[in-house]
PDB file of C-alpha atoms in Angstrom:
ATOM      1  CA  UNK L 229      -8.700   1.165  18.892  1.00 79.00           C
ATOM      2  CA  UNK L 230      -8.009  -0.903  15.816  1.00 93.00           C
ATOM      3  CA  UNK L 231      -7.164   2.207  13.815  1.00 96.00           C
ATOM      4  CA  UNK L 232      -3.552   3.188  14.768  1.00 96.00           C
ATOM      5  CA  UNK L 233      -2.957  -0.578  14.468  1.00 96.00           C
ATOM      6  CA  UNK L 234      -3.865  -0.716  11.063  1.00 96.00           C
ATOM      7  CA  UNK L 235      -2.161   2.189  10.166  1.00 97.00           C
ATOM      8  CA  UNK L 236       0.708   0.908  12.180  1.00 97.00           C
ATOM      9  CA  UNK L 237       0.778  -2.249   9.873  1.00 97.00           C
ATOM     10  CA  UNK L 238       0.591  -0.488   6.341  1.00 97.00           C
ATOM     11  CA  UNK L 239       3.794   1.882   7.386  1.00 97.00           C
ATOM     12  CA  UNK L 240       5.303  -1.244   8.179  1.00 96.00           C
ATOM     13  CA  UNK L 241       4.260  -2.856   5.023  1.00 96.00           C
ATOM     14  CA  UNK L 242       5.749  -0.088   3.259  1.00 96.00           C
ATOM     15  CA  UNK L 243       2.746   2.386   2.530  1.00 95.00           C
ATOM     16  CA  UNK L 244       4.694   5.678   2.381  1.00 95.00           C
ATOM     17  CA  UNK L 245       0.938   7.909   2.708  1.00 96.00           C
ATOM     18  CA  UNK L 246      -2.454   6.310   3.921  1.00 97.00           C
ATOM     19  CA  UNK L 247      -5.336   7.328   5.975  1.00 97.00           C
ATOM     20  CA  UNK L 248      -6.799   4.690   8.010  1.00 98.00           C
ATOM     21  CA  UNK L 249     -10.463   6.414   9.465  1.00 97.00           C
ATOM     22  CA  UNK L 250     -13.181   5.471  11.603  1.00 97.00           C
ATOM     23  CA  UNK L 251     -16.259   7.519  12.118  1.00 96.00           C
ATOM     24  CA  UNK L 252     -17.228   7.565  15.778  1.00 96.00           C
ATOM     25  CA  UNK L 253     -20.571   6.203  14.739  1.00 95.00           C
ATOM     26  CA  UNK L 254     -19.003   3.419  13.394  1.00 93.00           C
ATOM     27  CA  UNK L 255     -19.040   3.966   9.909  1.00 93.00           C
ATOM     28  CA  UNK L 256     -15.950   2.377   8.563  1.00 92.00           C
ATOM     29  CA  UNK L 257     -15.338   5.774   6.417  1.00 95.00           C
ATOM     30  CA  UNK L 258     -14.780   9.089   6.566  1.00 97.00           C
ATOM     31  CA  UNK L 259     -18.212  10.330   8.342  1.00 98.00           C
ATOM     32  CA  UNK L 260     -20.661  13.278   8.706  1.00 98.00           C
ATOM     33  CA  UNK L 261     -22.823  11.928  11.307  1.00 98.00           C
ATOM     34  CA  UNK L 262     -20.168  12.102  13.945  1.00 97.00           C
ATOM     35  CA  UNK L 263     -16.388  13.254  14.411  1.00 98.00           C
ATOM     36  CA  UNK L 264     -13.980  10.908  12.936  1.00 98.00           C
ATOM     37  CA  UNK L 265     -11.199   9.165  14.483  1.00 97.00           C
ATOM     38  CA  UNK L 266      -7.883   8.886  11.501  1.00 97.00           C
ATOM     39  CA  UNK L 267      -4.644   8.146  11.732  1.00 97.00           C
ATOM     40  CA  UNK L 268      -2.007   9.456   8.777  1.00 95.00           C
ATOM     41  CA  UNK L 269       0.527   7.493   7.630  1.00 96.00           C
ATOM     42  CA  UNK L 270       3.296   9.040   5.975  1.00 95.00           C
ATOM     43  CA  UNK L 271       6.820   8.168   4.485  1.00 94.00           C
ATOM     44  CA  UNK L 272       6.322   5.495   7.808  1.00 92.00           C
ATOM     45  CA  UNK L 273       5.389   7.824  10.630  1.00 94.00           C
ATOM     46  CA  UNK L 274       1.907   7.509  12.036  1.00 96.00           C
ATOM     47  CA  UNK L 275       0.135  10.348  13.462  1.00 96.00           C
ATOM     48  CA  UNK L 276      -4.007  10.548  14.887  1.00 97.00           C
ATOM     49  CA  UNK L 277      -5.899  13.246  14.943  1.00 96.00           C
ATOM     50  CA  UNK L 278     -10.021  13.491  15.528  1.00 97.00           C
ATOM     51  CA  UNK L 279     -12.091  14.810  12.626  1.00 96.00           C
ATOM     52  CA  UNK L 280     -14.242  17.464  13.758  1.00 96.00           C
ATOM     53  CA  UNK L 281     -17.235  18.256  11.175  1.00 96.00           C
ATOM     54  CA  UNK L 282     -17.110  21.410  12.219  1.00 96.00           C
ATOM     55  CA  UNK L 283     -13.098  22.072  11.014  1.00 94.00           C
ATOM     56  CA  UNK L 284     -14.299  21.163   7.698  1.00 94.00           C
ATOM     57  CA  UNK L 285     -17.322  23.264   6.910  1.00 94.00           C
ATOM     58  CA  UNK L 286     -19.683  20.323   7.031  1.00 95.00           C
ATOM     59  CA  UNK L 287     -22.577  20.374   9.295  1.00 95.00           C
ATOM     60  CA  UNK L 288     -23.659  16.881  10.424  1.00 97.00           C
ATOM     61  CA  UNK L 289     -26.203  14.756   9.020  1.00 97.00           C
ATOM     62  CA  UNK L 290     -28.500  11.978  10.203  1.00 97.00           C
ATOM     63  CA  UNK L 291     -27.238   8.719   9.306  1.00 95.00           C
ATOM     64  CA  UNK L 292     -31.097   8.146   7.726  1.00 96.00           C
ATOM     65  CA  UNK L 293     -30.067  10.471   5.593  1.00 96.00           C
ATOM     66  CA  UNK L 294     -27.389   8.494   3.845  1.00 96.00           C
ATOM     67  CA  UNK L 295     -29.330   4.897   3.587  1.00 96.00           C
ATOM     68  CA  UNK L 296     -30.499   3.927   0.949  1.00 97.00           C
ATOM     69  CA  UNK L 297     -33.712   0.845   0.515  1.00 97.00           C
ATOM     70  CA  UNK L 298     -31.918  -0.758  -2.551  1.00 98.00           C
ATOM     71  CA  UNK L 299     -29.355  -0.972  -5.009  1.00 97.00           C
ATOM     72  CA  UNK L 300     -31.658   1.610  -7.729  1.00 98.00           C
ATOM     73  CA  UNK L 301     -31.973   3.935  -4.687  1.00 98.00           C
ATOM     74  CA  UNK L 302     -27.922   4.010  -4.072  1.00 97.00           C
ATOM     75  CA  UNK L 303     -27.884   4.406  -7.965  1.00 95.00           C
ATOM     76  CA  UNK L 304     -29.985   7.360  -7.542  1.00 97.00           C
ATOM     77  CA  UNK L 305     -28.204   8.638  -4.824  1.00 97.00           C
ATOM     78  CA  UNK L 306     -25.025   8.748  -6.623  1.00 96.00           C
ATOM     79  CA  UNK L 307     -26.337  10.458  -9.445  1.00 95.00           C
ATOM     80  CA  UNK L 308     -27.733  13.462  -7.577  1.00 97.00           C
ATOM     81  CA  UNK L 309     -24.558  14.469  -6.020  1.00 98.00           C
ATOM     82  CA  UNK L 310     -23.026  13.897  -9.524  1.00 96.00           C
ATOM     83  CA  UNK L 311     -25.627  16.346 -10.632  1.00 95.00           C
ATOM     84  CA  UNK L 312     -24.301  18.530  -7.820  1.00 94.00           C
ATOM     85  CA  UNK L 313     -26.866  18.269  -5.907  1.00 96.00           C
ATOM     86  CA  UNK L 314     -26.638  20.145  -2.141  1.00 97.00           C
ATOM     87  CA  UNK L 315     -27.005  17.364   0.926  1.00 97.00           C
ATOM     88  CA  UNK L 316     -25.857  14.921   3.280  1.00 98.00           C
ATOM     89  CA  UNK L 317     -24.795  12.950   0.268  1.00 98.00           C
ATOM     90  CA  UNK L 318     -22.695  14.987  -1.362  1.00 98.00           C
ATOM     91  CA  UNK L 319     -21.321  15.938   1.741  1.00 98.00           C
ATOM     92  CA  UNK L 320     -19.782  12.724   2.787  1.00 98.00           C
ATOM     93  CA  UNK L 321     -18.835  11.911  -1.018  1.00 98.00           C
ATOM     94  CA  UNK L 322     -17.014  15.344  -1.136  1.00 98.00           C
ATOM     95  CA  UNK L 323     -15.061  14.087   2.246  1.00 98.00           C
ATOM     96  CA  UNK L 324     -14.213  10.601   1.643  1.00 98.00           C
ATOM     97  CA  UNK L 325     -12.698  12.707  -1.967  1.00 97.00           C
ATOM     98  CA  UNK L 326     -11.059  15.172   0.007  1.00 97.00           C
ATOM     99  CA  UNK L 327      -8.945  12.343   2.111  1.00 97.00           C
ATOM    100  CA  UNK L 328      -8.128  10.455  -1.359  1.00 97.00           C
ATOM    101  CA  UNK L 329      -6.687  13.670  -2.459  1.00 97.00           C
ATOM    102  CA  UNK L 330      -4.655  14.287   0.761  1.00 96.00           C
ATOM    103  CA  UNK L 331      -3.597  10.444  -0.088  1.00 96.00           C
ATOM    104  CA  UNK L 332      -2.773  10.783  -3.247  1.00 96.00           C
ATOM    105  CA  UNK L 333      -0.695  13.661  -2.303  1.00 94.00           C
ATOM    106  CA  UNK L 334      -2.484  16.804  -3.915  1.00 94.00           C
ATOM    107  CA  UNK L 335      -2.805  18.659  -0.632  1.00 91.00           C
ATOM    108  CA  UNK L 336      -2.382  18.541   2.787  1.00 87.00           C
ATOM    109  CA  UNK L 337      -5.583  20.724   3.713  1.00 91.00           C
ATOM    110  CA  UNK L 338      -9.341  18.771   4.165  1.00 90.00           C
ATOM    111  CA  UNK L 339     -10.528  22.603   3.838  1.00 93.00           C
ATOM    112  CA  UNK L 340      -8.880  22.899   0.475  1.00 95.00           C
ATOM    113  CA  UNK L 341      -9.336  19.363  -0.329  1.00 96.00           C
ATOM    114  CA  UNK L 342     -13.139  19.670  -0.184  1.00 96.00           C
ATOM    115  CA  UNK L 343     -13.062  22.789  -2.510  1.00 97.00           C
ATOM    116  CA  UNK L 344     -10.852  20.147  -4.975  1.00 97.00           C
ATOM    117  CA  UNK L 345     -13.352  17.590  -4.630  1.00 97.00           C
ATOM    118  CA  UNK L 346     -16.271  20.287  -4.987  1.00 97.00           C
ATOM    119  CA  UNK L 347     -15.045  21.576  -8.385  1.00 97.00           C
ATOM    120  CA  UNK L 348     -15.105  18.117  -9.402  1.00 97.00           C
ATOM    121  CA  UNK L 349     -18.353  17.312  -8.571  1.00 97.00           C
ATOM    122  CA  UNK L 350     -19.487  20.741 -10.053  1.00 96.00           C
ATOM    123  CA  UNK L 351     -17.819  20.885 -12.846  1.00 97.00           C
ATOM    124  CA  UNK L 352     -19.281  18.092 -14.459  1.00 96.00           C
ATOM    125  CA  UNK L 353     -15.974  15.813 -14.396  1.00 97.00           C
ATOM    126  CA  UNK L 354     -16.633  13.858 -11.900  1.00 96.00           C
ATOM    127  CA  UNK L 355     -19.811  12.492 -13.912  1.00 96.00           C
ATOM    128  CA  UNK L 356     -18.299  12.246 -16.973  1.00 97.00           C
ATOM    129  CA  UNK L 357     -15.463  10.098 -15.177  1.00 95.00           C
ATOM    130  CA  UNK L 358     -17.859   7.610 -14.092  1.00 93.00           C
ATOM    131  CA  UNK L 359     -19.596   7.682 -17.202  1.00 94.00           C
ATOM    132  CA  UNK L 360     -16.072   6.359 -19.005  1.00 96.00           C
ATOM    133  CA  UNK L 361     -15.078   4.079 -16.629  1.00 94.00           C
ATOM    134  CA  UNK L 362     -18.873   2.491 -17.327  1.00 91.00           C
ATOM    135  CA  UNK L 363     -18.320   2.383 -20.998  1.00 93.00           C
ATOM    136  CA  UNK L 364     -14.944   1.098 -20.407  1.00 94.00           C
ATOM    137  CA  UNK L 365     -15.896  -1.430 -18.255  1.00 93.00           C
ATOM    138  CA  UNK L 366     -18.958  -2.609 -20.299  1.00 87.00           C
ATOM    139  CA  UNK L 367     -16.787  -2.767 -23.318  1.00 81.00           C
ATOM    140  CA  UNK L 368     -15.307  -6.526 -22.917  1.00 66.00           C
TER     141      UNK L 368
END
């Protein structure tokens, strides 16, 4: 219930495109354990929609499957779907992607948000972004 309020609120403060989401399962993100509630903001107009999995091309996972014991088993996590990887992982990376890229305005399409996101990922550049912002944040 809290999630057309909040995207209520940023219109209000302004925000002229947001998505405001909330996995069913309660995941506060973007989910593929469970359809997704969002609501859009744009240029101050709020609209909801439900996320089905799916409408996407994702087939669910089991939330075990993206928990990790510790901070070295997130780490390794992250660098498998990096290394492109197939899985739950990368599944829900390539999502939570897709809706910054819908945010940011390169696309109004999940479907063809996913296949941005993918080409990232596969392409290496997603990687070798990380690996700069690392080196530039180690640098100081």
């Amino acid at each position: 219930r809290f999630v057309p309020m909040l995207a209520e609120a940023l219109a209000r403060l302004g925000a002229t495109r947001a998505i405001v989401a909330h996995g069913l399962d309660g995941l506060d993100e973007l989910s593929t354990t469970s359809p997704t509630h969002l609501a859009h903001v744009e240029n101050g107009i709020c609209a909801e929609e439900t996320l089905e999995l799916a409408t996407v091309g994702i087939t669910p996972a089991r939330l075990a499957d993206l928990q990790a014991a510790d901070i070295a088993e997130a780490a390794a996590m992250i660098r498998r779907v990096l290394a492109g990887e197939p899985g739950p992982c990368r599944d829900i990376v390539l999502l939570n992607a897709a809706a910054a890229l819908v945010v940011a305005g390169l696309t109004t399409d999940f479907t063809q948000a996913l296949e941005v996101a993918a080409e990232a990922v596969d392409s290496g550049r997603a990687r070798e972004t990380l690996a700069t912002l690392c080196r530039v944040s180690n640098a100081g």
